mmCIF file with all atom_site columns, C-alpha atoms in Angstrom:
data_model
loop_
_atom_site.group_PDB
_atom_site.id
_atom_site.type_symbol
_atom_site.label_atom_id
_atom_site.label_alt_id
_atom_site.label_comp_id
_atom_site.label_asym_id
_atom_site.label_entity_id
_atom_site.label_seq_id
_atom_site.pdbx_PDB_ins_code
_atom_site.Cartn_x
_atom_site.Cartn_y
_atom_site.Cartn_z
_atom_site.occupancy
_atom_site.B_iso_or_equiv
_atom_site.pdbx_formal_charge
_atom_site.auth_seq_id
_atom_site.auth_comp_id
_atom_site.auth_asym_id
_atom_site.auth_atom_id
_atom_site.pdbx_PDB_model_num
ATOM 1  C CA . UNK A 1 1  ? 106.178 -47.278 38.830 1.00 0.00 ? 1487 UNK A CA 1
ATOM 2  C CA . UNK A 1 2  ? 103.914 -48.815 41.497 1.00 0.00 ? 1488 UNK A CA 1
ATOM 3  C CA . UNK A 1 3  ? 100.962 -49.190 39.872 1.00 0.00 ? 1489 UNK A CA 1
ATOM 4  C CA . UNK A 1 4  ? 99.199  -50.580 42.963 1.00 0.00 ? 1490 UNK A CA 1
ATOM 5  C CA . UNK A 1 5  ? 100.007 -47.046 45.197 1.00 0.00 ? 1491 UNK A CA 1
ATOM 6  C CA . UNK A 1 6  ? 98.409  -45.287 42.028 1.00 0.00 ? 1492 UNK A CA 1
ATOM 7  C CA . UNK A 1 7  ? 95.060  -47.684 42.035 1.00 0.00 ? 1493 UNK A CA 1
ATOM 8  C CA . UNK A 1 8  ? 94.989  -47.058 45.944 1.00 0.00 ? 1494 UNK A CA 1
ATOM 9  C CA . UNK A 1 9  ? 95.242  -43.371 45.258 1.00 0.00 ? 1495 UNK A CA 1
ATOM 10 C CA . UNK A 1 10 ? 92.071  -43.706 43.322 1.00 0.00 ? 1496 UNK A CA 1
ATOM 11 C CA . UNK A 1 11 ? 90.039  -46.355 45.372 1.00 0.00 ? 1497 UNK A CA 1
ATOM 12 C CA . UNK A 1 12 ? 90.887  -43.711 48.320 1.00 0.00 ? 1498 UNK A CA 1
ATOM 13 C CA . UNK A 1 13 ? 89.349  -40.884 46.476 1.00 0.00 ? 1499 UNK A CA 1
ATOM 14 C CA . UNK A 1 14 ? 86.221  -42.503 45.595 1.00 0.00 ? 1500 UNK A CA 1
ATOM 15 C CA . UNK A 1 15 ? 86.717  -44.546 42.957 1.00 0.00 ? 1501 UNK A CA 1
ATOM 16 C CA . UNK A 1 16 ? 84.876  -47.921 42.349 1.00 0.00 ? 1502 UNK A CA 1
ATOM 17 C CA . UNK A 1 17 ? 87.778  -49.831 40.743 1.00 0.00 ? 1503 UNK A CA 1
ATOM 18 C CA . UNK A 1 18 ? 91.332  -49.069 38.901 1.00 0.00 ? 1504 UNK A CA 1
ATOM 19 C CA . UNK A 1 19 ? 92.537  -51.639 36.581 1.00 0.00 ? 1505 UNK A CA 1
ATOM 20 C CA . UNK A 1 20 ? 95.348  -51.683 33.811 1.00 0.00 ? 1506 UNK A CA 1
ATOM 21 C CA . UNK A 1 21 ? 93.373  -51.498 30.173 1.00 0.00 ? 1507 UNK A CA 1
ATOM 22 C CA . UNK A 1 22 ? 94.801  -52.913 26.988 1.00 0.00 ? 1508 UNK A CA 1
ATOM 23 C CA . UNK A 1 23 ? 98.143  -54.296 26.681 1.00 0.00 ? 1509 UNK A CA 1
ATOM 24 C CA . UNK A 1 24 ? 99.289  -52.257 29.601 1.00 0.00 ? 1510 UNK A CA 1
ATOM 25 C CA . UNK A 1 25 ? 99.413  -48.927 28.414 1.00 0.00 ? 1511 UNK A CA 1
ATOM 26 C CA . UNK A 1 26 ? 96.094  -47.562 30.121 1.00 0.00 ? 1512 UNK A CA 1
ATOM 27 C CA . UNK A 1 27 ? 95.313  -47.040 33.943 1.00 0.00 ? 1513 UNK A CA 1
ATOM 28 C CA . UNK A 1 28 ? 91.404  -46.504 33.939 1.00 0.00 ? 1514 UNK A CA 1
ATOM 29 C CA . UNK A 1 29 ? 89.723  -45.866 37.159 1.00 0.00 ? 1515 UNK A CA 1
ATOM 30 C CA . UNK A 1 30 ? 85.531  -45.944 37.389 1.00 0.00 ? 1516 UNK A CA 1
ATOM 31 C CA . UNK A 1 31 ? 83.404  -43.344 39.583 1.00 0.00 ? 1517 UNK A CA 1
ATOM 32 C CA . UNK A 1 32 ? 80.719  -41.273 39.764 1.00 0.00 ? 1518 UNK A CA 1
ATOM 33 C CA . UNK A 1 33 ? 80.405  -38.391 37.860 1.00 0.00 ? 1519 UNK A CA 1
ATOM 34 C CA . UNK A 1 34 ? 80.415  -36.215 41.488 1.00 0.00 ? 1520 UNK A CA 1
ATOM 35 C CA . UNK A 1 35 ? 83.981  -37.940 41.832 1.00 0.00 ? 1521 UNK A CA 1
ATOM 36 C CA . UNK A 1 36 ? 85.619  -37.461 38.718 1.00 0.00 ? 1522 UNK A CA 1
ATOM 37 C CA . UNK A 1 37 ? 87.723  -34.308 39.662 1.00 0.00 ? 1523 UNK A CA 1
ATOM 38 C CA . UNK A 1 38 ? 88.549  -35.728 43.137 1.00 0.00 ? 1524 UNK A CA 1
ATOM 39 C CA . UNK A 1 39 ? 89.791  -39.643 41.470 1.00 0.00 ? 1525 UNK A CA 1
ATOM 40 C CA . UNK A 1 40 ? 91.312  -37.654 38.144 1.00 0.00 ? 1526 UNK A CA 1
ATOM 41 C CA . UNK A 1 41 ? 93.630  -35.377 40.443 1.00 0.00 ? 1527 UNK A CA 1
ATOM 42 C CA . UNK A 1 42 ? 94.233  -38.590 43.201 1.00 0.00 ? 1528 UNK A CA 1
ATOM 43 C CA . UNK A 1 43 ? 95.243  -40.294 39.986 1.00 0.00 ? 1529 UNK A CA 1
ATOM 44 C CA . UNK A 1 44 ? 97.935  -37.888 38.430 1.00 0.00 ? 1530 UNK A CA 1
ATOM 45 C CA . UNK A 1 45 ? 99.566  -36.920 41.933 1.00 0.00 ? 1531 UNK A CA 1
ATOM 46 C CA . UNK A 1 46 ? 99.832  -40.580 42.644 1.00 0.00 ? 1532 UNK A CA 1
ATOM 47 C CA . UNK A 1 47 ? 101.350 -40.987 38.799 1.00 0.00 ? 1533 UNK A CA 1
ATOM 48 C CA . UNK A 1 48 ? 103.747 -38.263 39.899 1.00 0.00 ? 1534 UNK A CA 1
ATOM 49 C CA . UNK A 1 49 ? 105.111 -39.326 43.182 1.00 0.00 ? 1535 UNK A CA 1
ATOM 50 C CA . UNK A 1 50 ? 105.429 -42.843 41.876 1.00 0.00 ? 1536 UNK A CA 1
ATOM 51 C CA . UNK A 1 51 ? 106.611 -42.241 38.486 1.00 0.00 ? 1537 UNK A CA 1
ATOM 52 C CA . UNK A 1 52 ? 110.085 -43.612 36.841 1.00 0.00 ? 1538 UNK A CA 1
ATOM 53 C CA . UNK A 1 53 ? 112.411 -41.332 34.241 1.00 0.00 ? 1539 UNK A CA 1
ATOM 54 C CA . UNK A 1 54 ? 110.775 -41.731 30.739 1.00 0.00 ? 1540 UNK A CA 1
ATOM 55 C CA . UNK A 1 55 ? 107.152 -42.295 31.791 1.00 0.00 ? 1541 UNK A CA 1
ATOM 56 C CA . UNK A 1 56 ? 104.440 -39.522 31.967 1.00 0.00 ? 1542 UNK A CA 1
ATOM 57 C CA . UNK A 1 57 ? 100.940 -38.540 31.421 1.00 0.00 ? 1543 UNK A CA 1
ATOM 58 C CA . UNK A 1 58 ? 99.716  -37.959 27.952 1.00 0.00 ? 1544 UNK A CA 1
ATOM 59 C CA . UNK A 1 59 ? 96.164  -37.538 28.821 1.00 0.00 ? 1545 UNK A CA 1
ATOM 60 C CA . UNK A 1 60 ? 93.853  -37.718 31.918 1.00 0.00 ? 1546 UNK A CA 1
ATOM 61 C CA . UNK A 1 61 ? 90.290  -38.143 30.656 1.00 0.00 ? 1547 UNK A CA 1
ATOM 62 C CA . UNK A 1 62 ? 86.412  -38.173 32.064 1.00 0.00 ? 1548 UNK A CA 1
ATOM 63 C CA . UNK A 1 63 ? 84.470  -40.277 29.790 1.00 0.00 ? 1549 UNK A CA 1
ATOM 64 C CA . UNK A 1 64 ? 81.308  -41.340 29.538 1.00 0.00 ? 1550 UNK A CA 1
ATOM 65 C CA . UNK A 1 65 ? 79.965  -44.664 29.785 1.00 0.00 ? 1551 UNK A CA 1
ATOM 66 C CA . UNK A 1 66 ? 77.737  -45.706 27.297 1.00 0.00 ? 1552 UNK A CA 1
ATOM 67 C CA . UNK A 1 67 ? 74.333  -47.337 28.442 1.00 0.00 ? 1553 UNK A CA 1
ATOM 68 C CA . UNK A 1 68 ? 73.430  -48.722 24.828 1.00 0.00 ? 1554 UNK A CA 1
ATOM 69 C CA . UNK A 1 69 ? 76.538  -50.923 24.003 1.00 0.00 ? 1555 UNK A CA 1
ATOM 70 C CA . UNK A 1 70 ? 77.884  -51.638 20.715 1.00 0.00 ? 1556 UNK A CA 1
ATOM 71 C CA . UNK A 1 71 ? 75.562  -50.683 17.449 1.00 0.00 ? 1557 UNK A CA 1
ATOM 72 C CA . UNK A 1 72 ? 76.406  -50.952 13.963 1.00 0.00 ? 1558 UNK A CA 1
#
């Protein structure tokens, strides 16, 4: 899997940044909310092209960021 085509993908659609999260097992991408669509689908063709036998997408998600941080 070449990780670093799928981050370019992203970058080239609009995105800010692409970095793997947690202990590998996330690729996160941040943009704009006008960019979402455009970075989500850059992201999963990229994934597609590049991917290996046994590795797939189990979920392509928009998410919020949240301005307020942690609260308890």
């Amino acid at each position: 899997l070449n990780v670093n085509g799928i981050f370019q993908a992203a970058l080239a659609a609009g995105a800010y940044a692409a970095f793997i999260g947690g202990a590998g097992s996330s690729l996160i991408a941040l943009t704009s909310e006008s960019r979402c669509e455009q970075v989500r689908e850059a992201f999963a063709n990229a994934f597609r092209e590049g991917a290996i036998y046994g590795w797939n997408i189990d979920a392509l998600m928009i998410l919020d960021i949240a301005s307020h941080g942690v609260r308890s």
